[in-house]
Short mmCIF file of C-alpha atoms in Angstrom, two decimals:
data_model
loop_
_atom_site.label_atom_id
_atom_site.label_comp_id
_atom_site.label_asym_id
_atom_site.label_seq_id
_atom_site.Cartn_x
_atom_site.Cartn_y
_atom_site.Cartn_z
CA UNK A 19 0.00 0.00 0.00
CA UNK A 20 1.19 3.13 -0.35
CA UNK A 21 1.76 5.47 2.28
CA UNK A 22 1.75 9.49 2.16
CA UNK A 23 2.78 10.22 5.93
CA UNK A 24 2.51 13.96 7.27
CA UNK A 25 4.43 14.83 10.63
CA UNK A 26 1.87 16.21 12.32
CA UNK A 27 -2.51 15.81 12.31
CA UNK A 28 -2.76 19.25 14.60
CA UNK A 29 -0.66 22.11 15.02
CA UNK A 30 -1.12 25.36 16.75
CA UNK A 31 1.21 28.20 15.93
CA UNK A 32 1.17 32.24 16.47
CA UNK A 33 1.08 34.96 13.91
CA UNK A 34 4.48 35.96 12.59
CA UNK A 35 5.89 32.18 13.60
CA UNK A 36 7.70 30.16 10.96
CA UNK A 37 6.48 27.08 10.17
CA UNK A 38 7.33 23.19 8.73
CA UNK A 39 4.56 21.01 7.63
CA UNK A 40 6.05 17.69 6.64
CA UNK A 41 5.37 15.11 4.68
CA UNK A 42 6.88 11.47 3.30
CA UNK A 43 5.88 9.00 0.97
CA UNK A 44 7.23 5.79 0.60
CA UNK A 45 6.35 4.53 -2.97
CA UNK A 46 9.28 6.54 -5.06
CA UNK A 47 7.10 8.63 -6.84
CA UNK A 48 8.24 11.50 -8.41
CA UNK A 49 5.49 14.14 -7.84
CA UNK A 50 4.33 15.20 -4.58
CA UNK A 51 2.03 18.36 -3.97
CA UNK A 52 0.67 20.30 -1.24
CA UNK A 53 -3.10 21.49 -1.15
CA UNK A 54 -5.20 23.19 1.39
CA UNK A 55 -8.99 22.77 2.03
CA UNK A 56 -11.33 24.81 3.06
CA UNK A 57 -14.76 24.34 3.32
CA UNK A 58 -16.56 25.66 0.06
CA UNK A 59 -13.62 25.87 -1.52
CA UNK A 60 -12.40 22.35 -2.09
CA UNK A 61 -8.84 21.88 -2.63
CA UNK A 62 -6.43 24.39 -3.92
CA UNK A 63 -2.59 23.27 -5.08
CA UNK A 64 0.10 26.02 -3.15
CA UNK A 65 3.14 24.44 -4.82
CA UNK A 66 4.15 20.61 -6.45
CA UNK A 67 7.88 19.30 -7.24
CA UNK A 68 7.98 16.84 -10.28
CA UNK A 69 11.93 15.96 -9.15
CA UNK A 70 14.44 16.57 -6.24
CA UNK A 71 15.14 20.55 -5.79
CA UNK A 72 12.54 21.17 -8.71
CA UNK A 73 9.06 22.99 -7.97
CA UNK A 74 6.59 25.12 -9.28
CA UNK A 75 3.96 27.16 -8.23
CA UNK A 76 0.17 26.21 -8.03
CA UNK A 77 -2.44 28.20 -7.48
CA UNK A 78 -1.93 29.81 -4.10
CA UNK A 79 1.69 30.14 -4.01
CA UNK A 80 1.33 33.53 -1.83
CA UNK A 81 2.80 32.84 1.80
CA UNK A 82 4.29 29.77 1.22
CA UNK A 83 7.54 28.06 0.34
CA UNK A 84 8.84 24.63 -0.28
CA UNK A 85 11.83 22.34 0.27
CA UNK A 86 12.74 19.15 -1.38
CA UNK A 87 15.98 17.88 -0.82
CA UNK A 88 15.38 14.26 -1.02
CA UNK A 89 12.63 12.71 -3.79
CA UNK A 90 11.07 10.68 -0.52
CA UNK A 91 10.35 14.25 1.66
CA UNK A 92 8.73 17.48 0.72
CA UNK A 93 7.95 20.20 2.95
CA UNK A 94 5.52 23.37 3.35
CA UNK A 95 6.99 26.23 4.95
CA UNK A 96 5.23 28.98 6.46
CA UNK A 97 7.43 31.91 6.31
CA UNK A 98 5.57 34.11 8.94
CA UNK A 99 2.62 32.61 9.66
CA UNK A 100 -0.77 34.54 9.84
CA UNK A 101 -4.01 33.77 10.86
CA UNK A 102 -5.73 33.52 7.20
CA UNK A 103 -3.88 30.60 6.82
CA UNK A 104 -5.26 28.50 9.28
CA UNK A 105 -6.63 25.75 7.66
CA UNK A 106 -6.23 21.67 6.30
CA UNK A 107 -3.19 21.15 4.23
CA UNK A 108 -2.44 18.06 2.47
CA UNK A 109 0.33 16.44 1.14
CA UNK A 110 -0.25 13.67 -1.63
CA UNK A 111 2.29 12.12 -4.07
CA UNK A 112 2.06 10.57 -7.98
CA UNK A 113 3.99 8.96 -10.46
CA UNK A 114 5.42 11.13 -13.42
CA UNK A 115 2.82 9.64 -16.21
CA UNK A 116 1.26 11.26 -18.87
CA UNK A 117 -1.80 8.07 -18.40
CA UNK A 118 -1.83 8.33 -14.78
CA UNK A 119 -1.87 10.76 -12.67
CA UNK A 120 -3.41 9.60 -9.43
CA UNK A 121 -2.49 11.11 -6.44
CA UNK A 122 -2.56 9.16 -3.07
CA UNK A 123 -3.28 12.12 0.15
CA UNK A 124 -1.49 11.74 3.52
CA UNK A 125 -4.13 12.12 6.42
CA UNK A 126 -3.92 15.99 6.29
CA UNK A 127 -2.59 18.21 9.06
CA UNK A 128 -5.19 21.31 10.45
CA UNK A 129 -3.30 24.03 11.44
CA UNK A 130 -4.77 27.07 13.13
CA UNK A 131 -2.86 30.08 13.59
CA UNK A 132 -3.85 32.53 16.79
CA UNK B 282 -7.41 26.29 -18.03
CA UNK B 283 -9.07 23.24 -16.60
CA UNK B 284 -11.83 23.86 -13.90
CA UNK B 285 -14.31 21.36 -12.15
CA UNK B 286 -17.94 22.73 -11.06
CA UNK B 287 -19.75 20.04 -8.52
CA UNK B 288 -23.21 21.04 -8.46
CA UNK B 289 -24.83 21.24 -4.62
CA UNK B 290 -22.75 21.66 -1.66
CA UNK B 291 -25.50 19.14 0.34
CA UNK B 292 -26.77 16.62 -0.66
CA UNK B 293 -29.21 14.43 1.34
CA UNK B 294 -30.99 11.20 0.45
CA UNK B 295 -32.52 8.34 2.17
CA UNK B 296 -30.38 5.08 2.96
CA UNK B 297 -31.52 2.79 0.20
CA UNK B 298 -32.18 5.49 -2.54
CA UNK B 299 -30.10 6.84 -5.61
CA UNK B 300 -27.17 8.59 -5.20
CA UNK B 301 -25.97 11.21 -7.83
CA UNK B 302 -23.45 13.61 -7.64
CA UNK B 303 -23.16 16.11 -10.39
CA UNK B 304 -19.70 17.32 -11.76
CA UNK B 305 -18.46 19.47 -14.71
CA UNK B 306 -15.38 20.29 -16.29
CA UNK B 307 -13.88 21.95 -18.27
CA UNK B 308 -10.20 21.41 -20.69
CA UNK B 309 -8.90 22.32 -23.55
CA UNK B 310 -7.17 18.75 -23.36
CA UNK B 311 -8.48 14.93 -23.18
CA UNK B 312 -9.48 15.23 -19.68
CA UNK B 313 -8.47 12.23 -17.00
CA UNK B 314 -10.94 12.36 -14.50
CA UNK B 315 -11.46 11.77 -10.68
CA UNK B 316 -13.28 11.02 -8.22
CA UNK B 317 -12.01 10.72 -4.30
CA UNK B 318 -13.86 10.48 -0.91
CA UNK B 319 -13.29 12.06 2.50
CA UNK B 320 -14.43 11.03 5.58
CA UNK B 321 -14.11 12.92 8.53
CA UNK B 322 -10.85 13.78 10.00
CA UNK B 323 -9.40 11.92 7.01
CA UNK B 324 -7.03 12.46 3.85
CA UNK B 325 -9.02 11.69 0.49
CA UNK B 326 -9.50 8.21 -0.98
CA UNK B 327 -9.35 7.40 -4.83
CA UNK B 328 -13.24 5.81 -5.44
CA UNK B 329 -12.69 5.86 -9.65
CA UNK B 330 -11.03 7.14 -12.67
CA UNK B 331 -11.58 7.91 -16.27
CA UNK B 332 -8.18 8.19 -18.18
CA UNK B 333 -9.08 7.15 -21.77
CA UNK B 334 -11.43 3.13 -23.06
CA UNK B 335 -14.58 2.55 -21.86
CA UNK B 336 -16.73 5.48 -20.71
CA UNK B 337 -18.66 4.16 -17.83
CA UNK B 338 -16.17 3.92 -15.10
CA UNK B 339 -16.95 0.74 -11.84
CA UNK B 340 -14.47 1.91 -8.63
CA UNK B 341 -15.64 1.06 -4.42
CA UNK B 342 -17.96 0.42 -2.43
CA UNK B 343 -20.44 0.29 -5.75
CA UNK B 344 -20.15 3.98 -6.98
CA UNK B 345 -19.51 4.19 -10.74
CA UNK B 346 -19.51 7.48 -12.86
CA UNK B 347 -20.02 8.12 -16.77
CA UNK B 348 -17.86 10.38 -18.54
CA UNK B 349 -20.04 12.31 -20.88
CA UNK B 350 -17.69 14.52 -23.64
CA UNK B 351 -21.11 15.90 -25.47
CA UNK B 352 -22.08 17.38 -21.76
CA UNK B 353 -19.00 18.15 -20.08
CA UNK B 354 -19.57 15.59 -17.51
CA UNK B 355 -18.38 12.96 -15.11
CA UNK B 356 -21.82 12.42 -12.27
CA UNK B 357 -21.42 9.91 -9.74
CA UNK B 358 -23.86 7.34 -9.03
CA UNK B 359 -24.55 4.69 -6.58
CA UNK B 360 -28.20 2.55 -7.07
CA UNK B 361 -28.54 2.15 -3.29
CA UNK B 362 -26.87 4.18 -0.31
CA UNK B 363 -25.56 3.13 2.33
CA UNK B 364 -25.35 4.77 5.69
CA UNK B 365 -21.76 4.55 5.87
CA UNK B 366 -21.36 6.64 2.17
CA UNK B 367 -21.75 9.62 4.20
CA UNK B 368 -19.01 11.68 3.35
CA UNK B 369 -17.66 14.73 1.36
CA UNK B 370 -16.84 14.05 -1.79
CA UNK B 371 -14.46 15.87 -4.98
CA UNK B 372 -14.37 15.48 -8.45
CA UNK B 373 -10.96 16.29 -9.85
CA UNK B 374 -9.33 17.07 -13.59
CA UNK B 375 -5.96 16.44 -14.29
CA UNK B 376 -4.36 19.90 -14.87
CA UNK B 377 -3.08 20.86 -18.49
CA UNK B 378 -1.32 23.54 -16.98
CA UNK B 379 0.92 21.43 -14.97
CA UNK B 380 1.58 19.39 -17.98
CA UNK B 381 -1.23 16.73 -16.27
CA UNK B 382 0.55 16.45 -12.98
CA UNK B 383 -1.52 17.93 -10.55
CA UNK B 384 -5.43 17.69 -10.11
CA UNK B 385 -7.89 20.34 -10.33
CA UNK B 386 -10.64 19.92 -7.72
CA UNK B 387 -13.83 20.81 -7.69
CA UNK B 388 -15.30 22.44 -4.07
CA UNK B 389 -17.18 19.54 -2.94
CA UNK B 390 -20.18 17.45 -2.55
CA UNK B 391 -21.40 16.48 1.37
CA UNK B 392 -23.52 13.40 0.95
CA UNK B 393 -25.97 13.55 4.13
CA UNK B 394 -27.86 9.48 4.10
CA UNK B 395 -31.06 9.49 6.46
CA UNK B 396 -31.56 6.43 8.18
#
């Protein structure tokens, strides 16, 4: 099976704080993605990586970086956090086909932001 | 640039009756289409796909959807729901604009099933 882990399922952080969201999958695919959800909105892609050291910017890029230094790990940073970004994020990973490109979601971490 | 338009935010129906969920899209490529579930407190689960062959699509726990290219559409059925079906659910294109990487989601369907 595979397995799209994210560090943490709550988190709690104050404005102006920098923060790591994690996440890990273990099925050596080569795209991995972060979205957030919130409610009426569905899903929205911040940023994906198709490679090691390689992303690009989805949708919501504003507010938000991203690290990937090894093809298993990709991160979400919060630079200074602020409270419009409290929300679900998730992490979810794919293979690099052109036929397929079903993504498989880690269990989402909710961060709020006070 | 692709977009996905699920009609009804609620939906509600009785345990035993018809499920549909309505979804639209829109690409300016072949579109591979999605459907996932979320239960509570969860990440999302892949329930069926369309990539390209045969246009009705079977996935879990009995749901199957139709891609329709004349109407734009991908609508999720199940003949008989179950009380455990209750869930939010997305409907998802693959994204031209990431050269089909990432999925474009739709905002979500909450199936309500009445005992």
């Amino acid at each position: 099976d595979v397995k799209v882990t994210q560090s943490s399922r709550y988190l709690v952080k104050r404005t102006g704080e920098k923060v790591f969201l994690e996440c890990v999958q273990d099925m050596d695919h080569e795209n991995m993605f972060w979205y957030r959800q919130d409610p009426g909105l569905g899903l929205r892609l911040i940023y994906f990586s198709y490679d090691v050291k390689m992303k690009e910017k989805g949708d919501i890029p504003e507010g938000y970086s991203v690290s990937r230094e090894k093809k298993e790990r990709f991160s979400l940073i919060l630079e200074s956090a602020s409270t419009n970004q409290t929300s679900m994020y998730l992490c979810a990973s794919s293979f690099n086909s052109n036929i397929n490109t079903e993504a498989f979601f880690g269990q989402g971490t909710r961060l709020t932001v006070v | 640039a692709q977009s996905v338009t699920q009609l009804g935010s609620h939906v509600s129906v009785s345990e035993g009756a018809l499920v549909l969920l309505r979804c639209n899209y829109s690409s300016s490529v072949p579109p591979y289409l999605f459907w996932y579930v979320q239960y509570p407190n969860q990440g999302l689960q892949l329930l069926l796909k369309y990539t390209t062959g045969a246009t009705l699509v079977k996935g879990i726990n009995g749901f199957e959807a139709e891609f329709k290219k004349s109407e734009t559409s991908f609508h999720l059925t199940k003949p008989s729901a179950h009380m455990s079906d209750a869930a939010e659910y997305f409907c998802a294109v693959s994204g031209e604009d990431t050269g089909r990487r990432a999925l474009t989601f739709g905002s979500g369907t909450r199936l309500q099933v009445q005992p």
